[in-house]
Amino acid sequence: VNLLLLRIMFTSRRRDFGSYRYVIAFFACSDLYCSVIHWMVYPVPEMYGNAFVMGGYGIIKSLIGPAWYSSIYVQAFPILASHFVYRTLLIRSPSSLTDPERFFAVMIATTVAVSFYGFIDGYVLGGPDEETLRILAPFFAGNTSSPVVHSLDTAHDHIQIMYWAGETYSGPRWNALFGLLITAIIMVSAYITIVCCGLLISTFL
């Protein structure tokens, strides 16, 4: 479907697509990229106690795999928001898009930055540490029911996010909470942008 969409965008002779075809193309290429990474990583998310665990069971089985998947998960939000910002500018202030390269540069830079954060969130903030490995040892040893067969040898290859210390609440784990906060800000900001732009588009039309 994405390849068909790309073909329509770049072979159609309709002029009313304008520069918007590049916004559509960026979204379609991003979706293709996400599909390829999902296939290469094959991420499987699981829960154990208060811990979120995700490993890769495709071609990429190391921690890089699920961290890479985390990066493509968040990158969709700035792209979606960019669609609505572009449409709003096109209706309200078309002159601001006479030089669309600036808009595309901001869209691509924002997407890359958010995607890079997603990788850091999965690899650094959500990476395994001494405490998570200790608490999750029964889980990876196979002593709990799970649809996946685990091994202690592969524990380091999983994202392990715990929001509080200890088996019961005994203090926050700031790395995990910071990652959760930034992710929430990205998602909420994108949805607020979409809603606001949608209302402005309706008003301007």
Short mmCIF file of C-alpha atoms in Angstrom, two decimals:
data_model
loop_
_atom_site.label_atom_id
_atom_site.label_comp_id
_atom_site.label_asym_id
_atom_site.label_seq_id
_atom_site.Cartn_x
_atom_site.Cartn_y
_atom_site.Cartn_z
CA VAL A 1 0.00 0.00 0.00
CA ASN A 2 2.84 2.41 0.81
CA LEU A 3 4.59 1.64 -2.47
CA LEU A 4 1.33 2.24 -4.31
CA LEU A 5 0.93 5.54 -2.47
CA LEU A 6 4.46 6.58 -3.47
CA ARG A 7 3.74 5.70 -7.08
CA ILE A 8 0.57 7.80 -7.08
CA MET A 9 2.36 10.77 -5.49
CA PHE A 10 5.20 10.87 -8.01
CA THR A 11 3.55 9.72 -11.23
CA SER A 12 0.32 11.68 -11.00
CA ARG A 13 0.17 14.82 -13.15
CA ARG A 14 -2.19 16.58 -10.74
CA ARG A 15 -0.64 19.84 -9.64
CA ASP A 16 -2.78 20.25 -6.54
CA PHE A 17 -0.59 17.73 -4.71
CA GLY A 18 2.20 20.30 -4.73
CA SER A 19 4.90 19.94 -2.09
CA TYR A 20 2.51 17.94 0.07
CA ARG A 21 3.52 14.91 -1.95
CA TYR A 22 6.87 14.99 -0.15
CA VAL A 23 5.16 14.99 3.26
CA ILE A 24 3.14 11.96 2.16
CA ALA A 25 6.28 10.32 0.75
CA PHE A 26 8.16 10.85 4.01
CA PHE A 27 5.31 9.23 5.95
CA ALA A 28 5.13 6.29 3.53
CA CYS A 29 8.90 5.73 3.59
CA SER A 30 8.88 5.94 7.38
CA ASP A 31 6.16 3.30 7.53
CA LEU A 32 8.13 1.04 5.19
CA TYR A 33 11.21 1.55 7.37
CA CYS A 34 9.21 0.70 10.50
CA SER A 35 7.89 -2.49 8.90
CA VAL A 36 11.40 -3.62 7.94
CA ILE A 37 12.80 -2.96 11.42
CA HIS A 38 9.83 -4.70 13.05
CA TRP A 39 10.49 -7.75 10.88
CA MET A 40 14.23 -7.69 11.65
CA VAL A 41 13.74 -7.29 15.41
CA TYR A 42 10.43 -9.11 15.99
CA PRO A 43 9.93 -7.45 19.40
CA VAL A 44 7.96 -9.29 22.08
CA PRO A 45 6.84 -7.13 25.05
CA GLU A 46 6.08 -8.79 28.39
CA MET A 47 5.28 -7.79 31.96
CA TYR A 48 6.67 -9.26 35.15
CA GLY A 49 5.64 -7.60 38.40
CA ASN A 50 6.22 -3.90 37.95
CA ALA A 51 8.73 -4.46 35.15
CA PHE A 52 8.25 -4.00 31.42
CA VAL A 53 10.45 -6.38 29.43
CA MET A 54 10.98 -6.46 25.68
CA GLY A 55 13.36 -8.61 23.69
CA GLY A 56 14.06 -9.15 20.01
CA TYR A 57 13.41 -12.57 18.49
CA GLY A 58 14.13 -11.87 14.84
CA ILE A 59 17.45 -11.39 13.08
CA ILE A 60 18.65 -8.84 15.66
CA LYS A 61 18.58 -10.49 19.07
CA SER A 62 20.85 -8.15 21.04
CA LEU A 63 19.69 -5.14 23.09
CA ILE A 64 20.21 -2.97 20.01
CA GLY A 65 17.16 -4.64 18.45
CA PRO A 66 14.44 -3.65 20.94
CA ALA A 67 16.12 -0.24 21.43
CA TRP A 68 15.99 0.29 17.66
CA TYR A 69 12.32 -0.67 17.69
CA SER A 70 11.71 1.87 20.46
CA SER A 71 13.18 4.54 18.19
CA ILE A 72 10.78 3.79 15.34
CA TYR A 73 7.82 3.64 17.73
CA VAL A 74 8.14 7.29 18.76
CA GLN A 75 9.19 8.68 15.38
CA ALA A 76 5.64 8.44 14.01
CA PHE A 77 4.38 11.19 16.32
CA PRO A 78 6.32 14.16 14.85
CA ILE A 79 5.53 12.94 11.34
CA LEU A 80 1.80 12.83 12.05
CA ALA A 81 1.92 16.26 13.69
CA SER A 82 3.83 17.63 10.69
CA HIS A 83 1.00 16.61 8.38
CA PHE A 84 -1.48 18.75 10.25
CA VAL A 85 0.91 21.68 10.63
CA TYR A 86 1.53 21.62 6.87
CA ARG A 87 -2.19 21.57 6.10
CA THR A 88 -2.82 24.43 8.52
CA LEU A 89 -0.08 26.57 6.97
CA LEU A 90 -1.31 25.75 3.48
CA ILE A 91 -4.78 27.08 4.30
CA ARG A 92 -3.91 29.93 6.66
CA SER A 93 -0.59 31.18 5.29
CA PRO A 94 0.33 29.67 1.91
CA SER A 95 3.14 32.19 1.48
CA SER A 96 5.03 30.51 4.33
CA LEU A 97 5.32 27.39 2.16
CA THR A 98 6.67 29.09 -0.96
CA ASP A 99 10.05 27.79 0.21
CA PRO A 100 9.00 24.38 1.59
CA GLU A 101 12.58 23.17 2.07
CA ARG A 102 12.68 24.91 5.46
CA PHE A 103 9.53 23.09 6.60
CA PHE A 104 10.87 19.73 5.42
CA ALA A 105 14.21 20.36 7.13
CA VAL A 106 12.47 21.04 10.45
CA MET A 107 10.21 17.99 10.02
CA ILE A 108 13.13 15.66 9.24
CA ALA A 109 15.36 17.09 12.00
CA THR A 110 12.56 16.74 14.58
CA THR A 111 11.84 13.18 13.49
CA VAL A 112 15.51 12.19 13.65
CA ALA A 113 15.91 13.80 17.10
CA VAL A 114 12.82 12.05 18.49
CA SER A 115 13.90 8.75 16.96
CA PHE A 116 17.37 9.13 18.50
CA TYR A 117 15.77 9.78 21.88
CA GLY A 118 13.67 6.61 21.47
CA PHE A 119 16.85 4.59 20.97
CA ILE A 120 18.52 6.16 24.02
CA ASP A 121 15.37 5.50 26.04
CA GLY A 122 15.44 1.82 25.18
CA TYR A 123 19.21 1.24 25.25
CA VAL A 124 20.33 3.47 28.14
CA LEU A 125 17.35 4.45 30.31
CA GLY A 126 15.64 1.09 29.83
CA GLY A 127 18.71 -1.09 29.64
CA PRO A 128 19.36 -3.84 32.20
CA ASP A 129 21.22 -3.04 35.41
CA GLU A 130 22.18 -4.94 38.54
CA GLU A 131 18.83 -4.38 40.25
CA THR A 132 16.61 -5.34 37.30
CA LEU A 133 18.70 -8.44 36.56
CA ARG A 134 18.41 -9.54 40.20
CA ILE A 135 14.64 -9.02 40.44
CA LEU A 136 13.95 -10.48 36.99
CA ALA A 137 16.18 -13.54 37.52
CA PRO A 138 13.19 -15.89 38.18
CA PHE A 139 11.52 -14.56 35.03
CA PHE A 140 14.53 -15.24 32.79
CA ALA A 141 15.22 -18.54 34.54
CA GLY A 142 11.85 -19.78 33.33
CA ASN A 143 10.29 -20.08 36.78
CA THR A 144 7.21 -18.10 35.74
CA SER A 145 4.60 -18.69 33.08
CA SER A 146 5.50 -16.93 29.86
CA PRO A 147 4.69 -17.48 26.17
CA VAL A 148 8.41 -17.16 25.46
CA VAL A 149 11.16 -19.55 26.56
CA HIS A 150 13.74 -17.41 28.38
CA SER A 151 17.30 -18.00 29.51
CA LEU A 152 19.50 -16.19 32.02
CA ASP A 153 22.14 -15.98 29.29
CA THR A 154 19.92 -13.68 27.20
CA ALA A 155 18.75 -11.41 30.04
CA HIS A 156 21.16 -8.65 28.99
CA ASP A 157 19.56 -8.55 25.54
CA HIS A 158 16.22 -7.26 26.84
CA ILE A 159 14.88 -3.82 27.66
CA GLN A 160 14.05 -3.95 31.39
CA ILE A 161 12.11 -0.95 32.65
CA MET A 162 11.17 -0.79 36.33
CA TYR A 163 9.50 2.33 37.68
CA TRP A 164 10.24 1.78 41.37
CA ALA A 165 12.97 0.08 43.31
CA GLY A 166 12.61 -3.27 45.03
CA GLU A 167 9.98 -5.92 44.63
CA THR A 168 7.52 -3.58 46.36
CA TYR A 169 7.55 0.19 46.25
CA SER A 170 10.64 1.44 48.08
CA GLY A 171 11.62 4.46 46.01
CA PRO A 172 11.46 5.69 42.42
CA ARG A 173 13.85 4.64 39.69
CA TRP A 174 14.48 8.01 38.10
CA ASN A 175 15.92 6.78 34.79
CA ALA A 176 12.76 4.87 33.94
CA LEU A 177 10.48 7.67 35.14
CA PHE A 178 12.44 10.26 33.16
CA GLY A 179 12.14 8.15 30.02
CA LEU A 180 8.41 7.72 30.63
CA LEU A 181 8.00 11.49 31.11
CA ILE A 182 9.80 12.41 27.88
CA THR A 183 7.85 9.80 25.91
CA ALA A 184 4.58 11.12 27.35
CA ILE A 185 5.56 14.70 26.45
CA ILE A 186 6.29 13.66 22.86
CA MET A 187 2.99 11.82 22.49
CA VAL A 188 0.82 14.44 24.20
CA SER A 189 2.50 17.27 22.26
CA ALA A 190 1.80 15.50 18.98
CA TYR A 191 -1.86 14.88 19.85
CA ILE A 192 -2.36 18.47 21.04
CA THR A 193 -0.82 19.74 17.80
CA ILE A 194 -3.11 17.49 15.75
CA VAL A 195 -6.26 18.57 17.62
CA CYS A 196 -5.37 22.28 17.53
CA CYS A 197 -4.48 22.18 13.84
CA GLY A 198 -7.67 20.26 13.09
CA LEU A 199 -9.74 22.96 14.81
CA LEU A 200 -7.83 25.74 13.00
CA ILE A 201 -8.27 24.03 9.63
CA SER A 202 -12.02 23.71 10.27
CA THR A 203 -12.19 27.40 11.27
CA PHE A 204 -10.16 28.67 8.30
CA LEU A 205 -12.15 26.57 5.84
#
